[in-house]
Amino acid sequence: MEPMDITGEAAWRGGFEASPLVVIWEVTRACDLACVHCRASAVPKRDPLELSTDEGRRLIRELRGFGHPVFVLTGGDPLLRPDLETLVAAAAEARFPVGLSPAGTPLLSHARLRRLRDVGLGSVSISLDGSCAQVHDAFRRVPGSFETSLQGAGAAIALGMRLQINTTVTRHNLADLPAIAALVAGLEARRWTVFQLVPTGRATDDQQITPAESEQVFEWLYELSLTASFRIKTTEGPHYRRVVLQHRAATDRPGGSGGGRFVPGLNDGSGFLFISARGDIQPSGFLPLTAGNVRTISPLEVYRNHPIFTALRDPDRLQGRCGRCEFLRICGGSRARAYAATGDPLAEDPLCGYQPTEGGRA
């Protein structure tokens, strides 16, 4: 499952050099699903080298040096950790806004969510990659996942938690997006996060839509955002920010992006920090470049000073069309997708078809 940014924009203060806005901890790679696009290439059994409960508590204490970033427990399926309530309680005690990205399995029950809420869980993000069981379950490769995901979403709302729905756009569900949007509205979700596929883990290039189709999706999302009951954001699709700004410049209509707010410059390694199940420190779950391990070095030191992270936070290092683009400081392109396509995280994003204007960036 993948990340969530429920509070997001309100915490941004103009830069990410010292602290990330979002910290994701992949507490396990174990999962009972076998999704065709899985970033983590999740497996049925837990890894004995996962961070232990005590190591998790120590990690949370260390992360307090960042202030109060949004803290999301993901996987795999974090519900497979029997100590999950302990970890959530520790994060809540550290005054982190705590989110959870569970898998759509029978473990996603009202009773478990209630226990997690009672120890400090505030937000839940649930993936729906189709508007019906036929589409979603084919994606997740386990019959019944659609229904358990819907039940989990209903339980989160009933328990008073913030609900986010995640959808990964691929060739198989591109035409289903309007129906998924209607479903998101019916679930009373606060946010719909639309993921642009990164071919890493089990995800492959043949699942990817084209740059032209990506642009059409963003145009449609902008129009939807003007009237939607939920906010809209993209993950690994920062060029949606360009589309919003272009529309604002061309019309007198306010808003867009479900209220018009997004975080300029938020990207892999820039305002974003990922800790793997084994403690590896990476720019994001989609950009598997390891810059250290929490068992031997502070994540604060790595995030602030490691060359991988400092390069990713320097837009002047970007290459190709991203490096020439007038929107590079707002967007910057998906660094994870650039790496997946070329082996260079500073290369241009191949899913963005925008051609920078003559004269390029400001």
Tab-separated table of C-alpha atoms in Angstrom:
chain	number	residue	atom	x	y	z
A	1	MET	CA	0.000	0.000	0.000
A	2	GLU	CA	1.109	3.540	-0.422
A	3	PRO	CA	1.514	6.868	1.198
A	4	MET	CA	-0.992	9.367	2.487
A	5	ASP	CA	-0.796	13.114	2.990
A	6	ILE	CA	-3.983	14.121	4.785
A	7	THR	CA	-2.909	17.361	6.495
A	8	GLY	CA	-0.093	18.225	4.127
A	9	GLU	CA	-0.252	21.780	2.908
A	10	ALA	CA	-0.892	23.491	6.244
A	11	ALA	CA	2.448	22.254	7.569
A	12	TRP	CA	4.550	23.562	4.674
A	13	ARG	CA	6.647	26.582	5.604
A	14	GLY	CA	8.492	27.337	2.406
A	15	GLY	CA	11.197	24.710	2.178
A	16	PHE	CA	12.256	21.195	3.016
A	17	GLU	CA	15.978	21.508	3.688
A	18	ALA	CA	15.816	20.713	7.404
A	19	SER	CA	12.693	18.597	7.757
A	20	PRO	CA	10.341	16.556	5.594
A	21	LEU	CA	6.627	17.177	5.503
A	22	VAL	CA	5.836	13.450	5.257
A	23	VAL	CA	7.631	10.438	6.750
A	24	ILE	CA	6.549	6.984	5.580
A	25	TRP	CA	7.567	3.877	7.493
A	26	GLU	CA	7.038	0.586	5.703
A	27	VAL	CA	6.528	-1.491	8.841
A	28	THR	CA	6.379	-4.769	6.892
A	29	ARG	CA	6.464	-6.078	3.332
A	30	ALA	CA	4.121	-8.916	4.227
A	31	CYS	CA	0.715	-8.759	2.558
A	32	ASP	CA	-2.095	-11.169	1.690
A	33	LEU	CA	-2.666	-9.445	-1.651
A	34	ALA	CA	-0.529	-9.787	-4.788
A	35	CYS	CA	-1.183	-6.533	-6.628
A	36	VAL	CA	0.088	-6.289	-10.191
A	37	HIS	CA	1.603	-2.831	-9.567
A	38	CYS	CA	3.042	-3.429	-6.074
A	39	ARG	CA	5.952	-1.094	-5.383
A	40	ALA	CA	7.145	-3.312	-2.548
A	41	SER	CA	6.831	-6.661	-4.349
A	42	ALA	CA	5.051	-7.701	-1.154
A	43	VAL	CA	5.297	-11.300	0.057
A	44	PRO	CA	3.040	-13.489	2.239
A	45	LYS	CA	5.346	-13.760	5.263
A	46	ARG	CA	6.979	-11.153	7.475
A	47	ASP	CA	10.720	-10.652	7.174
A	48	PRO	CA	12.648	-11.567	10.353
A	49	LEU	CA	14.905	-8.577	9.651
A	50	GLU	CA	12.080	-6.046	9.950
A	51	LEU	CA	12.611	-3.313	12.522
A	52	SER	CA	11.485	-4.629	15.898
A	53	THR	CA	9.021	-2.950	18.234
A	54	ASP	CA	11.862	-1.445	20.275
A	55	GLU	CA	13.649	-0.294	17.123
A	56	GLY	CA	10.404	1.261	15.939
A	57	ARG	CA	10.000	3.173	19.171
A	58	ARG	CA	13.589	4.360	18.897
A	59	LEU	CA	12.993	5.459	15.295
A	60	ILE	CA	9.934	7.461	16.344
A	61	ARG	CA	11.897	9.194	19.112
A	62	GLU	CA	14.614	10.038	16.599
A	63	LEU	CA	12.090	11.470	14.126
A	64	ARG	CA	10.907	13.960	16.731
A	65	GLY	CA	13.950	15.984	15.732
A	66	PHE	CA	12.066	16.855	12.552
A	67	GLY	CA	9.222	18.477	14.463
A	68	HIS	CA	5.798	17.077	13.669
A	69	PRO	CA	5.766	15.612	10.161
A	70	VAL	CA	2.821	13.607	8.891
A	71	PHE	CA	3.743	10.045	9.878
A	72	VAL	CA	2.295	7.178	7.861
A	73	LEU	CA	2.596	3.475	8.587
A	74	THR	CA	2.438	1.499	5.379
A	75	GLY	CA	3.476	-1.871	3.917
A	76	GLY	CA	2.851	-4.492	2.582
A	77	ASP	CA	-0.023	-4.584	5.000
A	78	PRO	CA	0.763	-2.926	8.339
A	79	LEU	CA	-2.203	-4.734	9.890
A	80	LEU	CA	-0.052	-7.886	9.847
A	81	ARG	CA	2.102	-6.333	12.589
A	82	PRO	CA	0.710	-7.507	15.951
A	83	ASP	CA	2.455	-4.547	17.624
A	84	LEU	CA	0.800	-1.969	15.359
A	85	GLU	CA	-1.213	-0.432	18.203
A	86	THR	CA	1.999	0.028	20.180
A	87	LEU	CA	3.668	1.786	17.261
A	88	VAL	CA	0.676	4.045	16.621
A	89	ALA	CA	0.528	4.973	20.292
A	90	ALA	CA	4.226	5.867	20.291
A	91	ALA	CA	3.789	8.069	17.210
A	92	ALA	CA	0.732	9.781	18.694
A	93	GLU	CA	2.640	10.404	21.922
A	94	ALA	CA	5.323	12.083	19.798
A	95	ARG	CA	2.532	14.373	18.530
A	96	PHE	CA	2.772	13.199	14.920
A	97	PRO	CA	-0.376	13.263	12.795
A	98	VAL	CA	-0.591	9.468	12.369
A	99	GLY	CA	-1.928	7.795	9.234
A	100	LEU	CA	-2.282	4.192	8.124
A	101	SER	CA	-2.265	2.627	4.653
A	102	PRO	CA	-3.711	-0.868	5.120
A	103	ALA	CA	-4.451	-3.501	2.510
A	104	GLY	CA	-8.013	-4.394	1.568
A	105	THR	CA	-8.209	-7.748	3.353
A	106	PRO	CA	-10.399	-9.138	6.167
A	107	LEU	CA	-7.833	-7.750	8.620
A	108	LEU	CA	-9.243	-4.298	7.803
A	109	SER	CA	-12.045	-4.626	10.336
A	110	HIS	CA	-14.097	-2.135	12.308
A	111	ALA	CA	-12.804	-3.607	15.567
A	112	ARG	CA	-9.111	-3.267	14.583
A	113	LEU	CA	-9.580	0.263	13.308
A	114	ARG	CA	-11.359	1.196	16.517
A	115	ARG	CA	-8.448	-0.090	18.613
A	116	LEU	CA	-6.017	1.877	16.450
A	117	ARG	CA	-8.140	5.026	16.650
A	118	ASP	CA	-8.300	4.719	20.421
A	119	VAL	CA	-4.477	4.819	20.674
A	120	GLY	CA	-4.078	7.779	18.329
A	121	LEU	CA	-4.676	6.873	14.675
A	122	GLY	CA	-6.277	9.820	12.889
A	123	SER	CA	-6.244	8.975	9.187
A	124	VAL	CA	-6.678	5.971	6.935
A	125	SER	CA	-5.889	5.702	3.225
A	126	ILE	CA	-7.485	2.852	1.307
A	127	SER	CA	-6.709	1.899	-2.275
A	128	LEU	CA	-9.498	1.518	-4.805
A	129	ASP	CA	-8.247	0.852	-8.319
A	130	GLY	CA	-11.633	0.191	-9.870
A	131	SER	CA	-15.226	1.243	-9.364
A	132	CYS	CA	-16.383	-2.366	-9.118
A	133	ALA	CA	-15.082	-5.732	-7.966
A	134	GLN	CA	-14.382	-6.895	-11.510
A	135	VAL	CA	-11.837	-4.136	-12.149
A	136	HIS	CA	-10.384	-3.707	-8.649
A	137	ASP	CA	-10.002	-7.385	-7.779
A	138	ALA	CA	-8.287	-8.112	-11.090
A	139	PHE	CA	-5.745	-5.475	-10.106
A	140	ARG	CA	-5.293	-6.802	-6.567
A	141	ARG	CA	-5.416	-10.449	-7.707
A	142	VAL	CA	-7.486	-11.558	-4.698
A	143	PRO	CA	-11.289	-11.975	-4.992
A	144	GLY	CA	-13.200	-10.005	-2.373
A	145	SER	CA	-10.650	-7.226	-1.950
A	146	PHE	CA	-13.060	-4.629	-3.351
A	147	GLU	CA	-15.729	-5.422	-0.778
A	148	THR	CA	-13.329	-5.513	2.160
A	149	SER	CA	-11.855	-2.186	1.038
A	150	LEU	CA	-15.329	-0.617	0.936
A	151	GLN	CA	-16.125	-2.014	4.365
A	152	GLY	CA	-12.868	-0.634	5.723
A	153	ALA	CA	-13.618	2.793	4.251
A	154	GLY	CA	-17.057	2.770	5.834
A	155	ALA	CA	-15.586	1.759	9.176
A	156	ALA	CA	-13.049	4.599	9.071
A	157	ILE	CA	-15.814	7.139	8.441
A	158	ALA	CA	-18.046	5.647	11.141
A	159	LEU	CA	-15.169	5.890	13.617
A	160	GLY	CA	-14.629	9.573	12.827
A	161	MET	CA	-11.274	9.159	11.105
A	162	ARG	CA	-10.149	11.066	8.017
A	163	LEU	CA	-10.448	8.919	4.912
A	164	GLN	CA	-8.299	9.150	1.810
A	165	ILE	CA	-8.819	6.987	-1.268
A	166	ASN	CA	-5.785	6.101	-3.390
A	167	THR	CA	-6.014	5.102	-7.050
A	168	THR	CA	-3.106	4.121	-9.267
A	169	VAL	CA	-3.758	5.027	-12.895
A	170	THR	CA	-2.831	2.289	-15.338
A	171	ARG	CA	-3.973	1.223	-18.757
A	172	HIS	CA	-6.484	-1.185	-17.248
A	173	ASN	CA	-8.478	1.409	-15.264
A	174	LEU	CA	-7.998	4.594	-17.292
A	175	ALA	CA	-11.558	4.555	-18.646
A	176	ASP	CA	-12.932	3.768	-15.176
A	177	LEU	CA	-11.647	6.950	-13.505
A	178	PRO	CA	-14.946	8.900	-13.659
A	179	ALA	CA	-16.780	6.007	-12.011
A	180	ILE	CA	-14.067	5.736	-9.348
A	181	ALA	CA	-14.427	9.477	-8.668
A	182	ALA	CA	-18.156	9.032	-8.141
A	183	LEU	CA	-17.432	6.188	-5.731
A	184	VAL	CA	-14.953	8.361	-3.795
A	185	ALA	CA	-17.645	11.024	-3.378
A	186	GLY	CA	-20.129	8.452	-2.153
A	187	LEU	CA	-17.695	7.192	0.457
A	188	GLU	CA	-17.387	10.696	1.961
A	189	ALA	CA	-13.615	10.657	1.562
A	190	ARG	CA	-11.771	13.878	2.295
A	191	ARG	CA	-9.200	13.340	-0.414
A	192	TRP	CA	-8.650	11.382	-3.595
A	193	THR	CA	-4.978	10.782	-4.305
A	194	VAL	CA	-4.315	9.765	-7.885
A	195	PHE	CA	-1.027	7.903	-8.299
A	196	GLN	CA	0.877	8.010	-11.554
A	197	LEU	CA	2.490	4.606	-12.045
A	198	VAL	CA	6.225	4.207	-11.482
A	199	PRO	CA	7.581	0.982	-13.041
A	200	THR	CA	9.288	-0.375	-9.946
A	201	GLY	CA	8.644	-3.514	-7.922
A	202	ARG	CA	6.018	-5.545	-9.787
A	203	ALA	CA	4.859	-2.566	-11.864
A	204	THR	CA	5.939	-2.726	-15.517
A	205	ASP	CA	6.161	-0.323	-18.437
A	206	ASP	CA	3.339	-2.042	-20.307
A	207	GLN	CA	0.899	-0.957	-17.556
A	208	GLN	CA	1.824	2.699	-18.103
A	209	ILE	CA	-0.365	5.240	-19.865
A	210	THR	CA	1.143	7.669	-22.382
A	211	PRO	CA	2.238	11.266	-21.672
A	212	ALA	CA	-0.714	12.505	-23.746
A	213	GLU	CA	-3.128	10.388	-21.712
A	214	SER	CA	-1.528	11.619	-18.493
A	215	GLU	CA	-2.123	15.206	-19.608
A	216	GLN	CA	-5.760	14.389	-20.379
A	217	VAL	CA	-6.174	12.858	-16.924
A	218	PHE	CA	-4.785	15.997	-15.297
A	219	GLU	CA	-7.036	18.261	-17.369
A	220	TRP	CA	-10.011	16.178	-16.297
A	221	LEU	CA	-8.896	16.185	-12.651
A	222	TYR	CA	-8.644	19.965	-12.692
A	223	GLU	CA	-12.201	20.341	-13.989
A	224	LEU	CA	-13.427	17.795	-11.448
A	225	SER	CA	-11.629	19.621	-8.643
A	226	LEU	CA	-13.733	22.742	-9.213
A	227	THR	CA	-16.891	20.989	-8.013
A	228	ALA	CA	-15.783	17.828	-6.196
A	229	SER	CA	-16.761	17.263	-2.574
A	230	PHE	CA	-13.248	15.960	-1.883
A	231	ARG	CA	-9.792	17.363	-2.450
A	232	ILE	CA	-7.614	15.998	-5.218
A	233	LYS	CA	-3.866	15.474	-5.219
A	234	THR	CA	-1.460	13.411	-7.227
A	235	THR	CA	1.450	11.198	-6.184
A	236	GLU	CA	4.401	10.815	-8.571
A	237	GLY	CA	2.514	13.203	-10.818
A	238	PRO	CA	3.836	16.633	-9.784
A	239	HIS	CA	3.140	18.010	-13.261
A	240	TYR	CA	-0.514	18.245	-12.187
A	241	ARG	CA	0.600	21.403	-10.348
A	242	ARG	CA	1.607	22.888	-13.710
A	243	VAL	CA	-1.819	22.110	-15.162
A	244	VAL	CA	-3.538	23.828	-12.227
A	245	LEU	CA	-1.332	26.917	-12.529
A	246	GLN	CA	-1.862	27.105	-16.291
A	247	HIS	CA	-5.623	27.066	-15.794
A	248	ARG	CA	-5.452	29.719	-13.117
A	249	ALA	CA	-3.401	31.947	-15.397
A	250	ALA	CA	-5.795	31.470	-18.322
A	251	THR	CA	-9.112	31.972	-16.504
A	252	ASP	CA	-10.667	33.989	-13.733
A	253	ARG	CA	-11.907	30.882	-11.969
A	254	PRO	CA	-10.453	30.410	-8.484
A	255	GLY	CA	-9.685	27.069	-6.946
A	256	GLY	CA	-8.772	23.835	-8.590
A	257	SER	CA	-7.088	20.813	-7.017
A	258	GLY	CA	-10.104	20.449	-4.728
A	259	GLY	CA	-9.625	23.896	-3.212
A	260	GLY	CA	-6.603	25.023	-5.176
A	261	ARG	CA	-3.869	24.281	-2.641
A	262	PHE	CA	-0.885	22.011	-3.114
A	263	VAL	CA	2.691	21.901	-1.876
A	264	PRO	CA	5.250	23.420	-4.267
A	265	GLY	CA	8.416	21.366	-4.545
A	266	LEU	CA	7.161	18.320	-2.626
A	267	ASN	CA	8.829	15.367	-4.320
A	268	ASP	CA	10.906	12.253	-3.704
A	269	GLY	CA	13.526	13.222	-1.113
A	270	SER	CA	12.241	16.802	-0.987
A	271	GLY	CA	9.790	17.017	1.877
A	272	PHE	CA	9.468	13.246	1.693
A	273	LEU	CA	11.337	10.537	3.597
A	274	PHE	CA	10.835	6.761	3.428
A	275	ILE	CA	12.011	4.097	5.884
A	276	SER	CA	11.904	0.530	4.565
A	277	ALA	CA	10.869	-2.510	6.573
A	278	ARG	CA	14.540	-3.300	7.227
A	279	GLY	CA	15.320	0.300	8.180
A	280	ASP	CA	16.817	1.539	4.913
A	281	ILE	CA	16.517	5.315	4.470
A	282	GLN	CA	15.281	6.284	1.002
A	283	PRO	CA	13.801	9.340	-0.761
A	284	SER	CA	10.466	7.522	-1.259
A	285	GLY	CA	9.051	4.072	-1.615
A	286	PHE	CA	9.108	4.523	-5.379
A	287	LEU	CA	12.743	5.660	-5.466
A	288	PRO	CA	14.745	2.784	-3.934
A	289	LEU	CA	18.080	4.545	-3.515
A	290	THR	CA	19.409	3.697	-0.055
A	291	ALA	CA	21.324	6.440	1.748
A	292	GLY	CA	21.804	4.690	5.078
A	293	ASN	CA	20.011	2.555	7.648
A	294	VAL	CA	18.330	3.725	10.837
A	295	ARG	CA	20.099	0.970	12.765
A	296	THR	CA	23.437	2.684	12.200
A	297	ILE	CA	22.790	6.348	11.356
A	298	SER	CA	20.270	9.044	12.226
A	299	PRO	CA	17.565	9.637	9.598
A	300	LEU	CA	17.895	13.348	10.419
A	301	GLU	CA	21.544	13.316	9.371
A	302	VAL	CA	20.769	11.386	6.190
A	303	TYR	CA	17.814	13.537	5.149
A	304	ARG	CA	19.631	16.806	5.764
A	305	ASN	CA	23.097	16.019	4.465
A	306	HIS	CA	23.361	12.882	2.334
A	307	PRO	CA	24.281	13.684	-1.299
A	308	ILE	CA	21.281	11.779	-2.643
A	309	PHE	CA	18.860	13.944	-0.685
A	310	THR	CA	20.648	17.247	-1.198
A	311	ALA	CA	20.769	16.615	-4.962
A	312	LEU	CA	17.052	15.819	-5.084
A	313	ARG	CA	16.288	19.097	-3.294
A	314	ASP	CA	18.314	21.153	-5.766
A	315	PRO	CA	16.180	21.940	-8.847
A	316	ASP	CA	19.231	23.392	-10.599
A	317	ARG	CA	20.554	19.817	-10.849
A	318	LEU	CA	17.632	18.601	-12.970
A	319	GLN	CA	18.332	17.602	-16.557
A	320	GLY	CA	16.515	17.423	-19.883
A	321	ARG	CA	13.154	19.124	-20.225
A	322	CYS	CA	12.689	19.183	-16.435
A	323	GLY	CA	15.891	21.207	-16.093
A	324	ARG	CA	14.743	23.742	-18.715
A	325	CYS	CA	11.133	23.991	-17.530
A	326	GLU	CA	9.753	27.218	-16.121
A	327	PHE	CA	7.751	25.124	-13.621
A	328	LEU	CA	10.704	23.167	-12.226
A	329	ARG	CA	10.537	24.713	-8.738
A	330	ILE	CA	6.807	24.030	-8.478
A	331	CYS	CA	6.848	20.613	-10.132
A	332	GLY	CA	10.288	19.110	-10.718
A	333	GLY	CA	8.917	15.963	-12.359
A	334	SER	CA	8.807	12.537	-10.762
A	335	ARG	CA	12.332	11.739	-9.643
A	336	ALA	CA	11.298	8.124	-9.067
A	337	ARG	CA	10.012	7.698	-12.613
A	338	ALA	CA	13.110	9.345	-14.049
A	339	TYR	CA	15.240	6.852	-12.123
A	340	ALA	CA	13.112	3.881	-13.162
A	341	ALA	CA	13.359	4.898	-16.825
A	342	THR	CA	17.007	5.953	-17.024
A	343	GLY	CA	18.847	4.997	-13.848
A	344	ASP	CA	19.362	8.720	-13.157
A	345	PRO	CA	17.044	10.330	-10.579
A	346	LEU	CA	17.839	13.792	-11.975
A	347	ALA	CA	16.783	13.014	-15.560
A	348	GLU	CA	13.562	14.306	-17.109
A	349	ASP	CA	10.236	12.673	-16.248
A	350	PRO	CA	9.194	10.562	-19.271
A	351	LEU	CA	5.483	10.724	-18.400
A	352	CYS	CA	5.334	14.507	-18.793
A	353	GLY	CA	4.904	15.621	-22.389
A	354	TYR	CA	5.129	19.355	-21.688
A	355	GLN	CA	7.596	21.315	-23.788
A	356	PRO	CA	9.135	24.230	-21.869
A	357	THR	CA	8.552	27.652	-23.321
A	358	GLU	CA	11.307	29.416	-25.199
A	359	GLY	CA	13.686	30.872	-22.664
A	360	GLY	CA	12.802	28.145	-20.191
A	361	ARG	CA	12.838	28.591	-16.463
A	362	ALA	CA	12.881	31.834	-14.620
